[in-house]
C-alpha atoms as a printed R data frame, in Angstrom:
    type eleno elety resid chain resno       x      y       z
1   ATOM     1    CA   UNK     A     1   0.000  0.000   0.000
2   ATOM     2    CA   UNK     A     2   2.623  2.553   0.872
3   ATOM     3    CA   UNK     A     3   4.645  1.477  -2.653
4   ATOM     4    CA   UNK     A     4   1.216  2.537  -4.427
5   ATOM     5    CA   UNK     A     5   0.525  5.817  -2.270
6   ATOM     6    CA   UNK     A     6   4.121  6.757  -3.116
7   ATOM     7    CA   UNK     A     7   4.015  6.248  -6.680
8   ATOM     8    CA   UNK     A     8   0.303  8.126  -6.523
9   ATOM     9    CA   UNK     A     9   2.095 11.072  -4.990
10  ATOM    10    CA   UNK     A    10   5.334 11.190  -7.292
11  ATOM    11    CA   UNK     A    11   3.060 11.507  -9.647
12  ATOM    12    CA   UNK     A    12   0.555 13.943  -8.644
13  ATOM    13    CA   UNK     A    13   3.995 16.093  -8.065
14  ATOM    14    CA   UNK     A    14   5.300 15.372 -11.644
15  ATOM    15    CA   UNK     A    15   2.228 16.595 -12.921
16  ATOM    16    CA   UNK     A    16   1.961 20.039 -11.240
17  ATOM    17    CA   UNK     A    17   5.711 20.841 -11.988
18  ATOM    18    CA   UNK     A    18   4.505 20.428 -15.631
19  ATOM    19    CA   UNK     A    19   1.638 22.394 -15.034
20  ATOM    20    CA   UNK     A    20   3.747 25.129 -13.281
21  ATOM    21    CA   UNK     A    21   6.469 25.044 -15.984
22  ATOM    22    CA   UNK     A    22   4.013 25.449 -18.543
23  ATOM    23    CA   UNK     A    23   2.756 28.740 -17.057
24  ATOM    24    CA   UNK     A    24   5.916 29.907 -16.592
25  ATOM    25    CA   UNK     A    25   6.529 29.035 -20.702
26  ATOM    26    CA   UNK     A    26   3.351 31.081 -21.561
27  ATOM    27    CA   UNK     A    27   4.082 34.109 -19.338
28  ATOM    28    CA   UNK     A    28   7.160 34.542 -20.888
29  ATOM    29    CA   UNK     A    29   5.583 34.185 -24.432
30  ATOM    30    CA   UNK     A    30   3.284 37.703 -23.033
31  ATOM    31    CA   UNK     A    31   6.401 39.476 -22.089
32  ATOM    32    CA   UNK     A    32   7.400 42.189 -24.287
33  ATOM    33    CA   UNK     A    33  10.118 41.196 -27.205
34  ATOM    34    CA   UNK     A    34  13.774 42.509 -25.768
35  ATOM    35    CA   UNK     A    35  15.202 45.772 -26.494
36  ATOM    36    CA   UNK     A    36  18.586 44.858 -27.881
37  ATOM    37    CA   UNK     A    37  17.000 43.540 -30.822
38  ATOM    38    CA   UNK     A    38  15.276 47.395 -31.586
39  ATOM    39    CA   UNK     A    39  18.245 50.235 -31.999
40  ATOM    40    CA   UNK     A    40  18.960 51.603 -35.531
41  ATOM    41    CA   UNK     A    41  15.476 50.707 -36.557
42  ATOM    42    CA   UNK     A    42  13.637 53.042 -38.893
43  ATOM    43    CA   UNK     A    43  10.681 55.162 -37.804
44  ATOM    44    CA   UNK     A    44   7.164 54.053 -39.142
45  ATOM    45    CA   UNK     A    45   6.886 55.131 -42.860
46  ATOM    46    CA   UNK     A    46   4.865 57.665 -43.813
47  ATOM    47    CA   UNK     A    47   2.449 55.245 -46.123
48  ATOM    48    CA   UNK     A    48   2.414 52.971 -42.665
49  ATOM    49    CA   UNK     A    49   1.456 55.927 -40.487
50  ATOM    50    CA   UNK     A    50  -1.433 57.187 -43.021
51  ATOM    51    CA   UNK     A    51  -2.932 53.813 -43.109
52  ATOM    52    CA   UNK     A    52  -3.209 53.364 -39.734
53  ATOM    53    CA   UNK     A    53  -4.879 56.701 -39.247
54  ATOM    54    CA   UNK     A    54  -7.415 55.866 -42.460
55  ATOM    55    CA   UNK     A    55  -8.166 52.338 -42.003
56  ATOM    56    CA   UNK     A    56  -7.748 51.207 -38.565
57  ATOM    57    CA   UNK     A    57 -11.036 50.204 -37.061
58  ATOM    58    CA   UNK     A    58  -9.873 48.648 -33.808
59  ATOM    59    CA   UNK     A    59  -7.013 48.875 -31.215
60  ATOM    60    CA   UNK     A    60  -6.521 46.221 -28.644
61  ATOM    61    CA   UNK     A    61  -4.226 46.655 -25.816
62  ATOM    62    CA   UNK     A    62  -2.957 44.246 -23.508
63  ATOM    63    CA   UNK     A    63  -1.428 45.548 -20.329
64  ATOM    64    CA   UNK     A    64   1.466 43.356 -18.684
65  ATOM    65    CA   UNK     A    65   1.042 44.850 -15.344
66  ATOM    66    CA   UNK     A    66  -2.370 46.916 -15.093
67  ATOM    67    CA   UNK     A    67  -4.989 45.370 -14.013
68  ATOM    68    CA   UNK     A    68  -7.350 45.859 -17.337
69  ATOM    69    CA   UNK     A    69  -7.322 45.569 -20.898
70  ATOM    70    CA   UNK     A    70  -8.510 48.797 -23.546
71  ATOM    71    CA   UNK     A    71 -10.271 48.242 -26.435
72  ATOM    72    CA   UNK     A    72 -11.261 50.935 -29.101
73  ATOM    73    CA   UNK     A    73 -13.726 51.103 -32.009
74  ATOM    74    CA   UNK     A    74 -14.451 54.618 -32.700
75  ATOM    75    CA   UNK     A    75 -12.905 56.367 -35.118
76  ATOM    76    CA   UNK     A    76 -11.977 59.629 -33.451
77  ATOM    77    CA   UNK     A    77 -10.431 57.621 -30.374
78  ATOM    78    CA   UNK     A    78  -8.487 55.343 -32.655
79  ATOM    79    CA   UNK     A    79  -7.486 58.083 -34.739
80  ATOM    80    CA   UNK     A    80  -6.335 60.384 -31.663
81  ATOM    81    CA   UNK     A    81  -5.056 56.970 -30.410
82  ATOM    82    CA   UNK     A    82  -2.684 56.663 -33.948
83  ATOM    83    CA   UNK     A    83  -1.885 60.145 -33.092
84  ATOM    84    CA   UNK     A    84   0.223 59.633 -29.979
85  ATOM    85    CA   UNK     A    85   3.165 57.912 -32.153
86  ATOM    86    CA   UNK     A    86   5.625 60.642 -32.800
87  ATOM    87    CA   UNK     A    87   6.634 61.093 -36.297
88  ATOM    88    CA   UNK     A    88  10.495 60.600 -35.311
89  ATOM    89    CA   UNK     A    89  12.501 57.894 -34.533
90  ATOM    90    CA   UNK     A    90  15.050 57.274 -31.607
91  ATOM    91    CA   UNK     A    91  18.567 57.041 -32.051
92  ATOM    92    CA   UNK     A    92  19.205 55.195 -29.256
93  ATOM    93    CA   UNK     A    93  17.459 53.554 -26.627
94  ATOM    94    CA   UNK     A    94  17.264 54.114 -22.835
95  ATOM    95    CA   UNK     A    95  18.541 51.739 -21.134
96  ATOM    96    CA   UNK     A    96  16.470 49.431 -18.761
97  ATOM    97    CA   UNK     A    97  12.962 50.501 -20.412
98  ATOM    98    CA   UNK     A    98  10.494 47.586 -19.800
99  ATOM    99    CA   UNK     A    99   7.124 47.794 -22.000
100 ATOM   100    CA   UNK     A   100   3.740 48.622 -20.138
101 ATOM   101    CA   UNK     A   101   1.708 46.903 -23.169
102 ATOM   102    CA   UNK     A   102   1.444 45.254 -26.366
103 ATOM   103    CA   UNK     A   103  -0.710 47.559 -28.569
104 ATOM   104    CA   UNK     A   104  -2.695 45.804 -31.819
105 ATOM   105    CA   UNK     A   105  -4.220 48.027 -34.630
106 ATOM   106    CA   UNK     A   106  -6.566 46.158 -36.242
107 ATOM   107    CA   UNK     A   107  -8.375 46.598 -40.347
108 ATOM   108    CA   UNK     A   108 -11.439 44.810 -40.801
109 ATOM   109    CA   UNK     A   109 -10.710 42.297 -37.558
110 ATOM   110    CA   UNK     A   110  -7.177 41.850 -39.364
111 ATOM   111    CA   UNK     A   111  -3.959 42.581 -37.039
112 ATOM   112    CA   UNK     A   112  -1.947 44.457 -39.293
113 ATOM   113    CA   UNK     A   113   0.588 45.664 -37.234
114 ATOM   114    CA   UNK     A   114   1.713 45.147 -32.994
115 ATOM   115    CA   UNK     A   115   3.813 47.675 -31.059
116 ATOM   116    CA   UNK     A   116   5.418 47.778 -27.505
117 ATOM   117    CA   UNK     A   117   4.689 50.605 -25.688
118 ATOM   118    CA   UNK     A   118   7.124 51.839 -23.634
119 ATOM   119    CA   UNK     A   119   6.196 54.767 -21.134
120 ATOM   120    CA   UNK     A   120   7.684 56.140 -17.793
121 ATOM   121    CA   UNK     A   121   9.843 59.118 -16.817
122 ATOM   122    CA   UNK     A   122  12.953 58.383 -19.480
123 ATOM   123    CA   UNK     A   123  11.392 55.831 -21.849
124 ATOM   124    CA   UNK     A   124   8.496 56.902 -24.499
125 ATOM   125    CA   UNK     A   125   8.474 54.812 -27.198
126 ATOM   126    CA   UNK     A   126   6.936 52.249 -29.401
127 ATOM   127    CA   UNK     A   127   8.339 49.779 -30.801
128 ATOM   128    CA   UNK     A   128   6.399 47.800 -33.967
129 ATOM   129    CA   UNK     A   129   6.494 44.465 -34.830
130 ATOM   130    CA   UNK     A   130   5.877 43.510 -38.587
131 ATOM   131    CA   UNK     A   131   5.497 39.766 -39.235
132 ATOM   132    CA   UNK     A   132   6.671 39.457 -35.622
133 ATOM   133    CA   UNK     A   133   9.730 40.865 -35.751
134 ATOM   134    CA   UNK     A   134  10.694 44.614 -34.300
135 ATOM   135    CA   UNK     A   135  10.379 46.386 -37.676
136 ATOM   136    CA   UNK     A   136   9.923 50.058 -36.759
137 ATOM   137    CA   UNK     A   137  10.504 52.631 -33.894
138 ATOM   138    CA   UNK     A   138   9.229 55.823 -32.584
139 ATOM   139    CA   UNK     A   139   9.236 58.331 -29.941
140 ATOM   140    CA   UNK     A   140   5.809 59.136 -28.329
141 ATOM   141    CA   UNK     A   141   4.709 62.483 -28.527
142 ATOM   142    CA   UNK     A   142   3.119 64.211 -25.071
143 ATOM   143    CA   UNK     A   143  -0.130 63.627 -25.936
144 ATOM   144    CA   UNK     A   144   0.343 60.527 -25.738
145 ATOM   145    CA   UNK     A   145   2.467 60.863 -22.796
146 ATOM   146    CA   UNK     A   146  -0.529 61.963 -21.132
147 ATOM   147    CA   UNK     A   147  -3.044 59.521 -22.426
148 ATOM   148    CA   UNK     A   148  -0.547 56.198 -20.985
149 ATOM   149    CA   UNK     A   149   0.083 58.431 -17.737
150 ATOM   150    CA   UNK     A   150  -3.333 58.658 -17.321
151 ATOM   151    CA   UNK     A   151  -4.382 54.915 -17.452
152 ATOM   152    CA   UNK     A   152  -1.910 54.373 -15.176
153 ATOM   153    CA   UNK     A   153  -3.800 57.065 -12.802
154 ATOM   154    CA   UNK     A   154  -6.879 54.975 -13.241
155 ATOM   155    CA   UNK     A   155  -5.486 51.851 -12.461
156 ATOM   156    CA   UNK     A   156  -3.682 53.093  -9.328
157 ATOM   157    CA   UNK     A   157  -7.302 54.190  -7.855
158 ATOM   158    CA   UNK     A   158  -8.862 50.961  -9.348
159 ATOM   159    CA   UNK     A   159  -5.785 48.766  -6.996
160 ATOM   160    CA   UNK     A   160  -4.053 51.345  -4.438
161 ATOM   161    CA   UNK     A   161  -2.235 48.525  -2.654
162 ATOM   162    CA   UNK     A   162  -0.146 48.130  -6.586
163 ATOM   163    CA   UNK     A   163   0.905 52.012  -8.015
164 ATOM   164    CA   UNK     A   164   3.475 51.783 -10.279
């Protein structure tokens, strides 16, 4: 009997270290790309840019550390939203920048292009991802600035135990 309860409890273990490895694997799948990978990228082109502000119908955001998610399907918000990517590029990148959320612009339900954002005192940025790799970069302007510091306002009054 104690051979069988033994066995019974290896494997019980064996099973929820998978488990627990396996969420480990998919939280670091979420997790922003890394930032070597991004200097001396280009900024968004100007034909990039235009259709974004034209044609996108929806932005998703994911938030790694806020407790919410932001959707947006109205033109003026998603076109004010396109609006807080700086027409510049960076030359180089701050060091130890981590991104706040992976940001999805969306033409008739179709992702057409991803982007990092990257937003506290010394790091405003996006970073987009074309095909999955980081394909373009850009400085956020103030507006947008304002807009991410803002969410992060909210969610500090939504969980005031967690501010930033």
């Amino acid at each position: 009997m104690s051979g069988k309860f033994s066995l019974l409890l290896i494997s019980v273990l064996f099973v929820f270290s998978f488990i627990q490895c396996k969420n480990v694997d998919d939280k670091k799948k979420a997790q922003p790309k890394a930032e070597a990978k991004t200097n001396n990228l280009p900024p968004l082109p100007d034909q990039v840019y235009s259709q974004l502000y034209e044609e996108c119908d929806f932005i998703d955001y994911i938030f790694f550390d806020l407790p919410f998610s932001l959707s947006q399907n109205e033109k003026p918000s998603i076109q004010q939203n396109v609006l807080f990517i700086g027409r510049e590029g960076l030359s180089e990148l701050p060091h130890g920048c981590k991104a706040m959320a992976r940001k999805f612009f969306k033409i008739k339900g179709i992702i057409v292009l991803e982007a990092d954002v990257f937003m506290d005192g010394k790091c405003n940025y996006f970073v987009f991802y074309k095909d999955g790799k980081a394909a373009y970069l850009n400085k956020m302007n103030q507006a947008g600035i304002n807009f991410y510091n803002n969410l992060i306002e909210q969610a500090a009054k939504m969980n005031p135990g967690n501010s930033q």
